[in-house]
PDB file of C-alpha atoms in Angstrom:
ATOM      1  CA  LYS A   9      -2.375   2.874   0.802  1.00  0.00           C
ATOM      2  CA  GLN A  10       0.225   0.591  -0.726  1.00  0.00           C
ATOM      3  CA  GLU A  11      -0.796  -3.037  -1.144  1.00  0.00           C
ATOM      4  CA  VAL A  12       1.518  -5.876  -2.143  1.00  0.00           C
ATOM      5  CA  THR A  13       0.300  -9.156  -3.602  1.00  0.00           C
ATOM      6  CA  GLN A  14       2.325 -12.300  -4.185  1.00  0.00           C
ATOM      7  CA  ILE A  15       1.332 -15.064  -6.547  1.00  0.00           C
ATOM      8  CA  PRO A  16       1.283 -17.995  -6.144  1.00  0.00           C
ATOM      9  CA  ALA A  17       0.715 -18.392  -2.413  1.00  0.00           C
ATOM     10  CA  ALA A  18       2.318 -21.847  -2.553  1.00  0.00           C
ATOM     11  CA  LEU A  19       4.400 -23.715  -5.090  1.00  0.00           C
ATOM     12  CA  SER A  20       5.841 -27.216  -5.190  1.00  0.00           C
ATOM     13  CA  VAL A  21       8.271 -28.211  -7.938  1.00  0.00           C
ATOM     14  CA  PRO A  22      10.826 -30.970  -8.571  1.00  0.00           C
ATOM     15  CA  GLU A  23      14.467 -30.260  -7.956  1.00  0.00           C
ATOM     16  CA  GLY A  24      16.341 -28.732 -10.889  1.00  0.00           C
ATOM     17  CA  GLU A  25      13.485 -26.696 -12.309  1.00  0.00           C
ATOM     18  CA  ASN A  26      13.691 -22.982 -12.972  1.00  0.00           C
ATOM     19  CA  LEU A  27      10.880 -21.040 -11.382  1.00  0.00           C
ATOM     20  CA  VAL A  28       9.392 -17.566 -11.130  1.00  0.00           C
ATOM     21  CA  LEU A  29       7.735 -15.932  -8.145  1.00  0.00           C
ATOM     22  CA  ASN A  30       5.564 -12.904  -8.752  1.00  0.00           C
ATOM     23  CA  CYS A  31       4.986  -9.732  -6.776  1.00  0.00           C
ATOM     24  CA  SER A  32       2.700  -6.815  -7.620  1.00  0.00           C
ATOM     25  CA  PHE A  33       2.155  -3.500  -5.864  1.00  0.00           C
ATOM     26  CA  THR A  34      -0.578  -0.898  -6.237  1.00  0.00           C
ATOM     27  CA  ASP A  35       1.362   2.367  -5.924  1.00  0.00           C
ATOM     28  CA  SER A  36       4.259   2.726  -8.359  1.00  0.00           C
ATOM     29  CA  ALA A  37       5.844   5.548  -6.322  1.00  0.00           C
ATOM     30  CA  ILE A  38       8.233   3.226  -4.522  1.00  0.00           C
ATOM     31  CA  TYR A  39      11.702   3.895  -3.208  1.00  0.00           C
ATOM     32  CA  ASN A  40      12.958   0.347  -3.540  1.00  0.00           C
ATOM     33  CA  LEU A  41      11.829  -3.272  -3.459  1.00  0.00           C
ATOM     34  CA  GLN A  42      13.394  -6.062  -1.438  1.00  0.00           C
ATOM     35  CA  TRP A  43      13.049  -9.840  -1.647  1.00  0.00           C
ATOM     36  CA  PHE A  44      13.470 -11.860   1.532  1.00  0.00           C
ATOM     37  CA  ARG A  45      13.629 -15.507   2.435  1.00  0.00           C
ATOM     38  CA  GLN A  46      12.160 -16.877   5.649  1.00  0.00           C
ATOM     39  CA  ASP A  47      12.743 -20.365   7.002  1.00  0.00           C
ATOM     40  CA  PRO A  48      10.151 -21.802   9.436  1.00  0.00           C
ATOM     41  CA  GLY A  49      10.278 -20.083  12.817  1.00  0.00           C
ATOM     42  CA  LYS A  50      13.147 -17.845  11.785  1.00  0.00           C
ATOM     43  CA  GLY A  51      13.732 -14.217  10.896  1.00  0.00           C
ATOM     44  CA  LEU A  52      13.993 -12.677   7.425  1.00  0.00           C
ATOM     45  CA  THR A  53      17.110 -12.976   5.302  1.00  0.00           C
ATOM     46  CA  SER A  54      17.555 -10.364   2.597  1.00  0.00           C
ATOM     47  CA  LEU A  55      18.089 -11.854  -0.866  1.00  0.00           C
ATOM     48  CA  LEU A  56      18.011  -8.936  -3.278  1.00  0.00           C
ATOM     49  CA  LEU A  57      17.395  -5.205  -3.120  1.00  0.00           C
ATOM     50  CA  ILE A  58      16.324  -3.264  -6.216  1.00  0.00           C
ATOM     51  CA  GLN A  59      16.336   0.513  -6.177  1.00  0.00           C
ATOM     52  CA  SER A  60      13.508   2.266  -8.019  1.00  0.00           C
ATOM     53  CA  SER A  61      15.914   3.376 -10.754  1.00  0.00           C
ATOM     54  CA  GLN A  62      17.099  -0.187 -11.427  1.00  0.00           C
ATOM     55  CA  ARG A  63      15.575  -2.875 -13.626  1.00  0.00           C
ATOM     56  CA  GLU A  64      17.116  -5.985 -12.094  1.00  0.00           C
ATOM     57  CA  GLN A  65      19.563  -7.428  -9.610  1.00  0.00           C
ATOM     58  CA  THR A  66      21.329 -10.772  -9.606  1.00  0.00           C
ATOM     59  CA  SER A  67      22.891 -12.881  -6.891  1.00  0.00           C
ATOM     60  CA  GLY A  68      24.066 -16.361  -7.779  1.00  0.00           C
ATOM     61  CA  ARG A  69      21.080 -18.382  -9.008  1.00  0.00           C
ATOM     62  CA  LEU A  70      18.656 -15.591  -8.129  1.00  0.00           C
ATOM     63  CA  ASN A  71      17.541 -12.772 -10.391  1.00  0.00           C
ATOM     64  CA  ALA A  72      14.989 -10.147  -9.469  1.00  0.00           C
ATOM     65  CA  SER A  73      13.417  -7.757 -11.936  1.00  0.00           C
ATOM     66  CA  LEU A  74      11.447  -4.593 -11.369  1.00  0.00           C
ATOM     67  CA  ASP A  75       8.936  -2.879 -13.639  1.00  0.00           C
ATOM     68  CA  LYS A  76       7.920   0.102 -11.560  1.00  0.00           C
ATOM     69  CA  SER A  77       5.474   1.558 -14.056  1.00  0.00           C
ATOM     70  CA  SER A  78       3.397  -1.609 -14.137  1.00  0.00           C
ATOM     71  CA  GLY A  79       3.826  -2.315 -10.420  1.00  0.00           C
ATOM     72  CA  ARG A  80       5.475  -5.699 -10.837  1.00  0.00           C
ATOM     73  CA  SER A  81       8.541  -7.604  -9.731  1.00  0.00           C
ATOM     74  CA  THR A  82       9.611 -11.169 -10.344  1.00  0.00           C
ATOM     75  CA  LEU A  83      12.091 -13.391  -8.545  1.00  0.00           C
ATOM     76  CA  TYR A  84      13.650 -15.991 -10.817  1.00  0.00           C
ATOM     77  CA  ILE A  85      15.325 -19.003  -9.231  1.00  0.00           C
ATOM     78  CA  ALA A  86      17.487 -21.080 -11.540  1.00  0.00           C
ATOM     79  CA  ALA A  87      18.190 -24.791 -11.089  1.00  0.00           C
ATOM     80  CA  SER A  88      16.195 -25.081  -7.867  1.00  0.00           C
ATOM     81  CA  GLN A  89      17.521 -27.168  -4.970  1.00  0.00           C
ATOM     82  CA  PRO A  90      15.820 -28.659  -1.893  1.00  0.00           C
ATOM     83  CA  GLY A  91      17.667 -26.078   0.218  1.00  0.00           C
ATOM     84  CA  ASP A  92      15.687 -23.365  -1.576  1.00  0.00           C
ATOM     85  CA  SER A  93      12.537 -24.538   0.220  1.00  0.00           C
ATOM     86  CA  ALA A  94      11.295 -21.595   2.284  1.00  0.00           C
ATOM     87  CA  THR A  95       8.810 -18.744   2.227  1.00  0.00           C
ATOM     88  CA  TYR A  96       9.755 -15.878  -0.065  1.00  0.00           C
ATOM     89  CA  LEU A  97       8.549 -12.406   0.797  1.00  0.00           C
ATOM     90  CA  CYS A  98       8.397  -9.310  -1.369  1.00  0.00           C
ATOM     91  CA  ALA A  99       8.417  -5.900   0.308  1.00  0.00           C
ATOM     92  CA  VAL A 100       8.318  -2.328  -0.969  1.00  0.00           C
ATOM     93  CA  SER A 101       9.533   0.871   0.618  1.00  0.00           C
ATOM     94  CA  SER A 102       7.530   3.927  -0.266  1.00  0.00           C
ATOM     95  CA  GLY A 103       9.000   6.442   2.158  1.00  0.00           C
ATOM     96  CA  GLY A 104      12.725   6.459   1.639  1.00  0.00           C
ATOM     97  CA  GLY A 105      13.395   3.934   4.369  1.00  0.00           C
ATOM     98  CA  ALA A 106      11.937   6.021   7.147  1.00  0.00           C
ATOM     99  CA  ASP A 107       8.481   4.568   7.514  1.00  0.00           C
ATOM    100  CA  GLY A 108       8.776   0.857   7.081  1.00  0.00           C
ATOM    101  CA  LEU A 109       8.149  -1.751   4.440  1.00  0.00           C
ATOM    102  CA  THR A 110       4.870  -3.025   3.060  1.00  0.00           C
ATOM    103  CA  PHE A 111       4.974  -6.781   2.685  1.00  0.00           C
ATOM    104  CA  GLY A 112       3.188  -9.320   0.562  1.00  0.00           C
ATOM    105  CA  LYS A 113       1.983 -12.453   2.318  1.00  0.00           C
ATOM    106  CA  GLY A 114       4.640 -14.565   0.707  1.00  0.00           C
ATOM    107  CA  THR A 115       5.056 -17.588  -1.524  1.00  0.00           C
ATOM    108  CA  HIS A 116       5.638 -20.867   0.293  1.00  0.00           C
ATOM    109  CA  LEU A 117       8.054 -22.817  -1.902  1.00  0.00           C
ATOM    110  CA  ILE A 118       8.781 -26.541  -1.664  1.00  0.00           C
ATOM    111  CA  ILE A 119      11.465 -28.121  -3.819  1.00  0.00           C
ATOM    112  CA  GLN A 120      10.980 -31.874  -4.050  1.00  0.00           C
ATOM    113  CA  PRO A 121      14.207 -33.939  -4.045  1.00  0.00           C
TER     114      PRO A 121
ATOM    115  CA  ASP B 238      29.040  -9.387  10.068  1.00  0.00           C
ATOM    116  CA  VAL B 239      26.425  -6.693  10.603  1.00  0.00           C
ATOM    117  CA  LYS B 240      23.564  -7.700  12.804  1.00  0.00           C
ATOM    118  CA  VAL B 241      20.219  -6.997  14.343  1.00  0.00           C
ATOM    119  CA  THR B 242      20.010  -8.954  17.572  1.00  0.00           C
ATOM    120  CA  GLN B 243      16.817  -9.760  19.422  1.00  0.00           C
ATOM    121  CA  SER B 244      17.478 -10.754  22.993  1.00  0.00           C
ATOM    122  CA  SER B 245      15.079 -13.704  23.203  1.00  0.00           C
ATOM    123  CA  ARG B 246      14.072 -16.351  20.669  1.00  0.00           C
ATOM    124  CA  TYR B 247      11.181 -17.664  22.749  1.00  0.00           C
ATOM    125  CA  LEU B 248       9.193 -16.093  25.571  1.00  0.00           C
ATOM    126  CA  VAL B 249       6.208 -17.326  27.542  1.00  0.00           C
ATOM    127  CA  LYS B 250       4.389 -14.725  29.622  1.00  0.00           C
ATOM    128  CA  ARG B 251       1.170 -14.601  31.593  1.00  0.00           C
ATOM    129  CA  THR B 252      -1.822 -12.434  30.773  1.00  0.00           C
ATOM    130  CA  GLY B 253      -1.480  -9.013  32.381  1.00  0.00           C
ATOM    131  CA  GLU B 254       2.306  -9.076  32.663  1.00  0.00           C
ATOM    132  CA  LYS B 255       4.429  -6.204  31.401  1.00  0.00           C
ATOM    133  CA  VAL B 256       6.686  -7.547  28.665  1.00  0.00           C
ATOM    134  CA  PHE B 257       9.855  -6.063  27.202  1.00  0.00           C
ATOM    135  CA  LEU B 258      11.250  -7.168  23.851  1.00  0.00           C
ATOM    136  CA  GLU B 259      14.749  -5.878  23.175  1.00  0.00           C
ATOM    137  CA  CYS B 260      16.477  -5.233  19.866  1.00  0.00           C
ATOM    138  CA  VAL B 261      20.051  -4.068  19.265  1.00  0.00           C
ATOM    139  CA  GLN B 262      21.740  -3.215  15.945  1.00  0.00           C
ATOM    140  CA  ASP B 263      25.437  -2.709  15.335  1.00  0.00           C
ATOM    141  CA  MET B 264      25.217  -0.928  11.967  1.00  0.00           C
ATOM    142  CA  ASP B 265      24.744   2.646  13.214  1.00  0.00           C
ATOM    143  CA  HIS B 266      21.357   2.737  11.457  1.00  0.00           C
ATOM    144  CA  GLU B 267      19.082   5.697  12.087  1.00  0.00           C
ATOM    145  CA  ASN B 268      15.788   3.849  11.582  1.00  0.00           C
ATOM    146  CA  MET B 269      14.455   0.945  13.618  1.00  0.00           C
ATOM    147  CA  PHE B 270      11.180  -0.950  13.350  1.00  0.00           C
ATOM    148  CA  TRP B 271       9.016  -3.480  15.148  1.00  0.00           C
ATOM    149  CA  TYR B 272       6.743  -5.840  13.202  1.00  0.00           C
ATOM    150  CA  ARG B 273       4.548  -8.700  14.204  1.00  0.00           C
ATOM    151  CA  GLN B 274       3.897 -11.678  11.969  1.00  0.00           C
ATOM    152  CA  ASP B 275       0.763 -13.826  12.113  1.00  0.00           C
ATOM    153  CA  PRO B 276      -0.439 -16.646   9.853  1.00  0.00           C
ATOM    154  CA  GLY B 277      -2.721 -15.323   7.149  1.00  0.00           C
ATOM    155  CA  LEU B 278      -2.054 -11.699   8.093  1.00  0.00           C
ATOM    156  CA  GLY B 279       1.589 -11.410   7.137  1.00  0.00           C
ATOM    157  CA  LEU B 280       3.923  -8.822   8.625  1.00  0.00           C
ATOM    158  CA  ARG B 281       2.398  -5.706  10.124  1.00  0.00           C
ATOM    159  CA  LEU B 282       4.241  -2.632  11.360  1.00  0.00           C
ATOM    160  CA  ILE B 283       3.714  -1.817  15.039  1.00  0.00           C
ATOM    161  CA  TYR B 284       6.050   1.136  15.676  1.00  0.00           C
ATOM    162  CA  PHE B 285       9.132   2.686  14.168  1.00  0.00           C
ATOM    163  CA  SER B 286      11.763   5.191  15.169  1.00  0.00           C
ATOM    164  CA  TYR B 287      13.897   7.441  12.949  1.00  0.00           C
ATOM    165  CA  ASP B 288      16.057   8.900  15.700  1.00  0.00           C
ATOM    166  CA  VAL B 289      16.867   8.572  19.366  1.00  0.00           C
ATOM    167  CA  LYS B 290      13.841   9.349  21.545  1.00  0.00           C
ATOM    168  CA  MET B 291      11.636   9.625  18.439  1.00  0.00           C
ATOM    169  CA  LYS B 292       8.820   7.215  17.691  1.00  0.00           C
ATOM    170  CA  GLU B 293       6.014   6.900  15.211  1.00  0.00           C
ATOM    171  CA  LYS B 294       2.967   4.648  15.210  1.00  0.00           C
ATOM    172  CA  GLY B 295       2.696   2.015  12.551  1.00  0.00           C
ATOM    173  CA  ASP B 296      -0.404   0.185  11.426  1.00  0.00           C
ATOM    174  CA  ILE B 297      -1.225  -1.649  14.664  1.00  0.00           C
ATOM    175  CA  PRO B 298       0.169   0.271  17.683  1.00  0.00           C
ATOM    176  CA  GLU B 299      -2.689  -0.469  20.085  1.00  0.00           C
ATOM    177  CA  GLY B 300      -1.518  -2.287  23.206  1.00  0.00           C
ATOM    178  CA  TYR B 301       2.148  -1.525  22.550  1.00  0.00           C
ATOM    179  CA  SER B 302       4.658   1.188  23.328  1.00  0.00           C
ATOM    180  CA  VAL B 303       8.322   1.624  22.449  1.00  0.00           C
ATOM    181  CA  SER B 304      11.473   3.160  23.822  1.00  0.00           C
ATOM    182  CA  ARG B 305      14.610   4.326  22.073  1.00  0.00           C
ATOM    183  CA  GLU B 306      17.071   5.871  24.534  1.00  0.00           C
ATOM    184  CA  LYS B 307      20.154   4.948  22.514  1.00  0.00           C
ATOM    185  CA  LYS B 308      20.654   4.800  18.772  1.00  0.00           C
ATOM    186  CA  GLU B 309      21.473   1.117  18.732  1.00  0.00           C
ATOM    187  CA  ARG B 310      18.628  -0.114  20.928  1.00  0.00           C
ATOM    188  CA  PHE B 311      14.877  -0.197  20.313  1.00  0.00           C
ATOM    189  CA  SER B 312      12.549  -1.784  22.836  1.00  0.00           C
ATOM    190  CA  LEU B 313       8.974  -2.936  22.352  1.00  0.00           C
ATOM    191  CA  ILE B 314       6.799  -2.883  25.472  1.00  0.00           C
ATOM    192  CA  LEU B 315       3.570  -4.728  26.035  1.00  0.00           C
ATOM    193  CA  GLU B 316       2.054  -2.814  28.935  1.00  0.00           C
ATOM    194  CA  SER B 317      -0.390  -5.583  29.897  1.00  0.00           C
ATOM    195  CA  ALA B 318       0.055  -8.681  27.791  1.00  0.00           C
ATOM    196  CA  SER B 319      -3.018 -10.340  26.346  1.00  0.00           C
ATOM    197  CA  THR B 320      -3.489 -13.652  24.565  1.00  0.00           C
ATOM    198  CA  ASN B 321      -4.120 -11.888  21.240  1.00  0.00           C
ATOM    199  CA  GLN B 322      -0.549 -10.593  21.399  1.00  0.00           C
ATOM    200  CA  THR B 323       0.783 -14.113  20.994  1.00  0.00           C
ATOM    201  CA  SER B 324       2.829 -13.771  17.826  1.00  0.00           C
ATOM    202  CA  MET B 325       6.235 -13.687  16.171  1.00  0.00           C
ATOM    203  CA  TYR B 326       7.870 -10.281  16.695  1.00  0.00           C
ATOM    204  CA  LEU B 327      10.517  -9.073  14.269  1.00  0.00           C
ATOM    205  CA  CYS B 328      12.843  -6.118  14.675  1.00  0.00           C
ATOM    206  CA  ALA B 329      14.496  -4.383  11.705  1.00  0.00           C
ATOM    207  CA  SER B 330      16.781  -1.449  11.007  1.00  0.00           C
ATOM    208  CA  SER B 331      17.717   0.691   8.010  1.00  0.00           C
ATOM    209  CA  THR B 332      19.755   3.738   7.118  1.00  0.00           C
ATOM    210  CA  THR B 333      18.126   7.075   6.388  1.00  0.00           C
ATOM    211  CA  GLY B 334      16.904   6.802   2.819  1.00  0.00           C
ATOM    212  CA  GLY B 335      16.936   3.012   2.980  1.00  0.00           C
ATOM    213  CA  LEU B 336      19.513   2.754   0.216  1.00  0.00           C
ATOM    214  CA  ASN B 337      20.912  -0.441   1.691  1.00  0.00           C
ATOM    215  CA  GLY B 338      17.552  -1.972   2.405  1.00  0.00           C
ATOM    216  CA  TYR B 339      16.360  -3.358   5.705  1.00  0.00           C
ATOM    217  CA  THR B 340      18.086  -5.823   8.000  1.00  0.00           C
ATOM    218  CA  PHE B 341      15.975  -8.051  10.216  1.00  0.00           C
ATOM    219  CA  GLY B 342      16.642  -9.874  13.447  1.00  0.00           C
ATOM    220  CA  SER B 343      15.954 -13.542  14.005  1.00  0.00           C
ATOM    221  CA  GLY B 344      12.606 -12.925  15.698  1.00  0.00           C
ATOM    222  CA  THR B 345      11.039 -13.504  19.108  1.00  0.00           C
ATOM    223  CA  ARG B 346       8.218 -16.012  19.409  1.00  0.00           C
ATOM    224  CA  LEU B 347       6.019 -14.690  22.231  1.00  0.00           C
ATOM    225  CA  THR B 348       3.306 -16.820  23.766  1.00  0.00           C
ATOM    226  CA  VAL B 349       0.905 -15.214  26.239  1.00  0.00           C
ATOM    227  CA  VAL B 350      -0.977 -17.706  28.399  1.00  0.00           C
TER     228      VAL B 350
END
């Protein structure tokens, strides 16, 4: 059964720093990997989607990489801002979108002004 | 703007009540999902559906049922609510194959008293 682990569980950094969030998964036979952001008490907002054939995706200050063979993904946030404070969730799809995502437990990120 | 809409943000119900959580998507997605999210446990899949009138059990279906009479609507039913079903409930949808990833609703915070 697929398992997804996110490290660190929590991170607090000063504004302006570049940072990396890590995600690992046990079964490399994934369909795609998605990074989400969740603000307290809210739903999930999709940040980046990487298909299994891709190595990375970029959106603004965010860059996500995927190394399927080693079961790892990273989310890089450049020039962090207080508005980036949230919980970041990594999720993998192993069944072509038909049977749900397997989630990590998230990294709780605080950007200090 | 494409959306997954959950009808209630907050609900308070009494133990033993029958509870309906509604979810509607406007993206013509084939697949729909219900998750619950609890501190320390992360997101867990309750039920999913890949077509109208079709349903499949997820990881934690006990105490729940679902209904999908129309493509755009997926309902989660708590037949007899219990206090251990107090949680955040999240609905999601995706296309067949999941090429565009998953889209989530804003969540329903259910409290059973």
